[in-house]
Every structure is written in C-alpha cells, then in structure tokens.
Amino acid sequence: MFLDDFHTRTDGWIRISAEQASRFAKRVAGDFNPIHNVDARRFCVPGDLLFALVLSRYGLSQNMSFRFLSMVGDGVPLCFHEDDDGLIRVCDEQGKGYLEVTRSGETTHDEAVVEAFTRCYVAFSGKNFPHYLKPLMEEQGVMFNPRRPLVIYDSMGFSLERLNGRLPGLELLDSSLSVAGKRGDALLEFRITAGGETVGSGSKKLVVSGLCDYDAAAMDEVVAEFYRLKAADERQP
C-alpha cells in the first residue's frame, strides 16, 4: 500500500521516523507546518499519518471519530490495537495513549476505496494553513507566534451515508475560531461528495497556541515562507 514508505513494522511495533513523517506531511498532505520538519525542536508525527495508518489496518467505516491525545515523536514504537470496549487505541511501550478511535456502521477493507478516501481527506486536511486558518485569525485579530507557530490536531470525525468505490471529494462548508486568552479552537466543517453528490459530512478541530495580536506584515512573511518551502519541495526528485 502507498503507506509502506512512511512507516516501519518491526516485531509487531510500528515506528515512524522523523524523515518518513516529514516526507508524508509534505509529499502527501501538502502540510508544511514546521513542527513536522525533521530538525524541529518540538517535532511530531502528523496526525493525518496516524489517521491513514488506522484506516489501512482497520478499514473505512461509515462513522468514525478520532481523538488525538498526545504528540508522537521520532521513532516511537507504537501499538495499534482494538480493545474489548470497541475503541481503537494507539499507544507506546509504556501504555501512553496517542490516539483513540470510535467507529460504527458498515466497514470496507477494499484497498482502492480506503486509499482514495485517505488521500482525499489528507489532501483537504493538509490545507490548514494558510488556506483555512489565516482568514480565521485575521478575522479575529489574532495569530500564532510567527517565530514558534504551534497548531495542534485535536480531533476529527465524519459520517458517510454509504461506502462505495466512487472517487470522493471534500469541500469546506464552514469554519470558525473561538479565542480564549492565548489559545484558539478552530473548527472546520466539511462535506464529503462522490460523483457530484453529497454522501457525508464531518468536522475537524485544531488548537492554535501562543496567540498574539494579528500582524499583517509578520503573517505575510509566514505565508511567503510556506510557499517558499512548498516550491523547494516540489523541485525535489
């Protein structure tokens, strides 16, 4: 499967190196959040890669909710397991939890269907910044610290009317940002389509930390750096 290049499986444990995680973020998700850079001081594995690995292992269900509990570092051994209570959990050797997943309804393990949905969602999700967050922060008059931008994946969920092999699409329906002190909660609501028809809906929550007053010039520099990194990556073989 297309995820083979982005993780290593050894003795029942899954490890994701910083290089694998960074490559997934940039090449698959189009996500240039500096927290996914190999040399980032607070490096973490993209939540979308954990999401993708869950779907590849357990299939795509009609109703799924993902709650991210903590950030995964470079090469942390991870165990993916489904418990008696029906929860899918991702934990490390010490039992620390990083992700909890609930699901219901029908499930498909068709690799083509699962991969198509995974790629579609991850491409949508990777547009957090600047596409979705910049207008929200500008509207609220706040922004993250441009020297240490920190945007954390909190949770996401979706419901599908049915599972089929038609190529899916995701469209942003609505977005909002609620601010409390130096923290902001961003909610992105989306529609899931197939063949031009609405087949489901979902939402994603992000946490933006270290908020300060909006500075248009500083934000322009952050956006310019995003597109510089994107252009540089696209020139890579």
PDB file of N, CA and C in Angstrom, residues 168-203:
ATOM      1  N   PRO A 168     -14.010  10.018  -4.063  1.00  0.00           N
ATOM      2  CA  PRO A 168     -14.594  11.001  -3.146  1.00  0.00           C
ATOM      3  C   PRO A 168     -13.960  12.382  -3.311  1.00  0.00           C
ATOM      4  N   GLY A 169     -14.645  13.377  -2.778  1.00  0.00           N
ATOM      5  CA  GLY A 169     -14.130  14.733  -2.718  1.00  0.00           C
ATOM      6  C   GLY A 169     -14.545  15.355  -1.401  1.00  0.00           C
ATOM      7  N   LEU A 170     -13.770  16.306  -0.908  1.00  0.00           N
ATOM      8  CA  LEU A 170     -14.100  17.011   0.331  1.00  0.00           C
ATOM      9  C   LEU A 170     -14.132  18.501   0.068  1.00  0.00           C
ATOM     10  N   GLU A 171     -15.154  19.165   0.587  1.00  0.00           N
ATOM     11  CA  GLU A 171     -15.310  20.605   0.408  1.00  0.00           C
ATOM     12  C   GLU A 171     -15.545  21.253   1.765  1.00  0.00           C
ATOM     13  N   LEU A 172     -14.873  22.373   2.012  1.00  0.00           N
ATOM     14  CA  LEU A 172     -15.087  23.112   3.253  1.00  0.00           C
ATOM     15  C   LEU A 172     -16.470  23.754   3.220  1.00  0.00           C
ATOM     16  N   LEU A 173     -17.251  23.485   4.270  1.00  0.00           N
ATOM     17  CA  LEU A 173     -18.588  24.066   4.377  1.00  0.00           C
ATOM     18  C   LEU A 173     -18.602  25.315   5.239  1.00  0.00           C
ATOM     19  N   ASP A 174     -17.940  25.244   6.371  1.00  0.00           N
ATOM     20  CA  ASP A 174     -17.948  26.366   7.309  1.00  0.00           C
ATOM     21  C   ASP A 174     -16.706  26.270   8.185  1.00  0.00           C
ATOM     22  N   SER A 175     -16.311  27.392   8.761  1.00  0.00           N
ATOM     23  CA  SER A 175     -15.148  27.410   9.644  1.00  0.00           C
ATOM     24  C   SER A 175     -15.333  28.492  10.688  1.00  0.00           C
ATOM     25  N   SER A 176     -14.740  28.272  11.863  1.00  0.00           N
ATOM     26  CA  SER A 176     -14.854  29.254  12.936  1.00  0.00           C
ATOM     27  C   SER A 176     -13.634  29.142  13.835  1.00  0.00           C
ATOM     28  N   LEU A 177     -13.362  30.223  14.556  1.00  0.00           N
ATOM     29  CA  LEU A 177     -12.254  30.257  15.512  1.00  0.00           C
ATOM     30  C   LEU A 177     -12.738  30.927  16.784  1.00  0.00           C
ATOM     31  N   SER A 178     -12.722  30.173  17.895  1.00  0.00           N
ATOM     32  CA  SER A 178     -13.090  30.738  19.193  1.00  0.00           C
ATOM     33  C   SER A 178     -11.811  30.971  19.975  1.00  0.00           C
ATOM     34  N   VAL A 179     -11.670  32.173  20.545  1.00  0.00           N
ATOM     35  CA  VAL A 179     -10.434  32.579  21.206  1.00  0.00           C
ATOM     36  C   VAL A 179     -10.667  32.727  22.701  1.00  0.00           C
ATOM     37  N   ALA A 180      -9.752  32.150  23.490  1.00  0.00           N
ATOM     38  CA  ALA A 180      -9.773  32.303  24.945  1.00  0.00           C
ATOM     39  C   ALA A 180      -8.345  32.559  25.395  1.00  0.00           C
ATOM     40  N   GLY A 181      -8.028  33.819  25.638  1.00  0.00           N
ATOM     41  CA  GLY A 181      -6.666  34.172  26.022  1.00  0.00           C
ATOM     42  C   GLY A 181      -5.685  33.903  24.891  1.00  0.00           C
ATOM     43  N   LYS A 182      -4.662  33.103  25.185  1.00  0.00           N
ATOM     44  CA  LYS A 182      -3.631  32.810  24.195  1.00  0.00           C
ATOM     45  C   LYS A 182      -3.899  31.517  23.433  1.00  0.00           C
ATOM     46  N   ARG A 183      -5.109  30.986  23.574  1.00  0.00           N
ATOM     47  CA  ARG A 183      -5.476  29.740  22.901  1.00  0.00           C
ATOM     48  C   ARG A 183      -6.673  29.981  21.991  1.00  0.00           C
ATOM     49  N   GLY A 184      -6.659  29.332  20.830  1.00  0.00           N
ATOM     50  CA  GLY A 184      -7.783  29.403  19.918  1.00  0.00           C
ATOM     51  C   GLY A 184      -8.182  28.008  19.461  1.00  0.00           C
ATOM     52  N   ASP A 185      -9.490  27.741  19.409  1.00  0.00           N
ATOM     53  CA  ASP A 185     -10.005  26.470  18.891  1.00  0.00           C
ATOM     54  C   ASP A 185     -10.636  26.724  17.535  1.00  0.00           C
ATOM     55  N   ALA A 186     -10.073  26.099  16.509  1.00  0.00           N
ATOM     56  CA  ALA A 186     -10.584  26.260  15.146  1.00  0.00           C
ATOM     57  C   ALA A 186     -11.408  25.037  14.779  1.00  0.00           C
ATOM     58  N   LEU A 187     -12.589  25.268  14.240  1.00  0.00           N
ATOM     59  CA  LEU A 187     -13.462  24.173  13.806  1.00  0.00           C
ATOM     60  C   LEU A 187     -13.676  24.294  12.306  1.00  0.00           C
ATOM     61  N   LEU A 188     -13.341  23.226  11.597  1.00  0.00           N
ATOM     62  CA  LEU A 188     -13.521  23.172  10.150  1.00  0.00           C
ATOM     63  C   LEU A 188     -14.575  22.114   9.841  1.00  0.00           C
ATOM     64  N   GLU A 189     -15.667  22.524   9.216  1.00  0.00           N
ATOM     65  CA  GLU A 189     -16.740  21.603   8.857  1.00  0.00           C
ATOM     66  C   GLU A 189     -16.701  21.359   7.355  1.00  0.00           C
ATOM     67  N   PHE A 190     -16.844  20.097   6.966  1.00  0.00           N
ATOM     68  CA  PHE A 190     -16.708  19.768   5.559  1.00  0.00           C
ATOM     69  C   PHE A 190     -17.810  18.832   5.069  1.00  0.00           C
ATOM     70  N   ARG A 191     -17.983  18.848   3.751  1.00  0.00           N
ATOM     71  CA  ARG A 191     -18.937  17.972   3.075  1.00  0.00           C
ATOM     72  C   ARG A 191     -18.142  16.942   2.281  1.00  0.00           C
ATOM     73  N   ILE A 192     -18.625  15.708   2.275  1.00  0.00           N
ATOM     74  CA  ILE A 192     -17.995  14.643   1.506  1.00  0.00           C
ATOM     75  C   ILE A 192     -18.877  14.350   0.302  1.00  0.00           C
ATOM     76  N   THR A 193     -18.273  14.349  -0.877  1.00  0.00           N
ATOM     77  CA  THR A 193     -19.032  14.151  -2.106  1.00  0.00           C
ATOM     78  C   THR A 193     -18.482  12.948  -2.880  1.00  0.00           C
ATOM     79  N   ALA A 194     -19.289  12.462  -3.807  1.00  0.00           N
ATOM     80  CA  ALA A 194     -18.874  11.409  -4.737  1.00  0.00           C
ATOM     81  C   ALA A 194     -19.716  11.556  -5.996  1.00  0.00           C
ATOM     82  N   GLY A 195     -19.061  11.740  -7.114  1.00  0.00           N
ATOM     83  CA  GLY A 195     -19.796  11.928  -8.362  1.00  0.00           C
ATOM     84  C   GLY A 195     -20.693  13.139  -8.352  1.00  0.00           C
ATOM     85  N   GLY A 196     -20.276  14.183  -7.613  1.00  0.00           N
ATOM     86  CA  GLY A 196     -21.069  15.413  -7.543  1.00  0.00           C
ATOM     87  C   GLY A 196     -22.217  15.355  -6.564  1.00  0.00           C
ATOM     88  N   GLU A 197     -22.366  14.246  -5.859  1.00  0.00           N
ATOM     89  CA  GLU A 197     -23.467  14.067  -4.913  1.00  0.00           C
ATOM     90  C   GLU A 197     -22.921  14.054  -3.486  1.00  0.00           C
ATOM     91  N   THR A 198     -23.631  14.697  -2.563  1.00  0.00           N
ATOM     92  CA  THR A 198     -23.223  14.686  -1.161  1.00  0.00           C
ATOM     93  C   THR A 198     -23.489  13.317  -0.552  1.00  0.00           C
ATOM     94  N   VAL A 199     -22.451  12.715   0.025  1.00  0.00           N
ATOM     95  CA  VAL A 199     -22.581  11.382   0.612  1.00  0.00           C
ATOM     96  C   VAL A 199     -22.200  11.360   2.092  1.00  0.00           C
ATOM     97  N   GLY A 200     -21.817  12.518   2.637  1.00  0.00           N
ATOM     98  CA  GLY A 200     -21.455  12.538   4.044  1.00  0.00           C
ATOM     99  C   GLY A 200     -20.976  13.896   4.491  1.00  0.00           C
ATOM    100  N   SER A 201     -20.619  13.976   5.762  1.00  0.00           N
ATOM    101  CA  SER A 201     -20.137  15.243   6.322  1.00  0.00           C
ATOM    102  C   SER A 201     -19.194  14.942   7.485  1.00  0.00           C
ATOM    103  N   GLY A 202     -18.466  15.957   7.904  1.00  0.00           N
ATOM    104  CA  GLY A 202     -17.550  15.775   9.018  1.00  0.00           C
ATOM    105  C   GLY A 202     -17.028  17.095   9.522  1.00  0.00           C
ATOM    106  N   SER A 203     -16.182  17.029  10.539  1.00  0.00           N
ATOM    107  CA  SER A 203     -15.587  18.237  11.096  1.00  0.00           C
ATOM    108  C   SER A 203     -14.226  17.896  11.685  1.00  0.00           C
TER     109      SER A 203
END
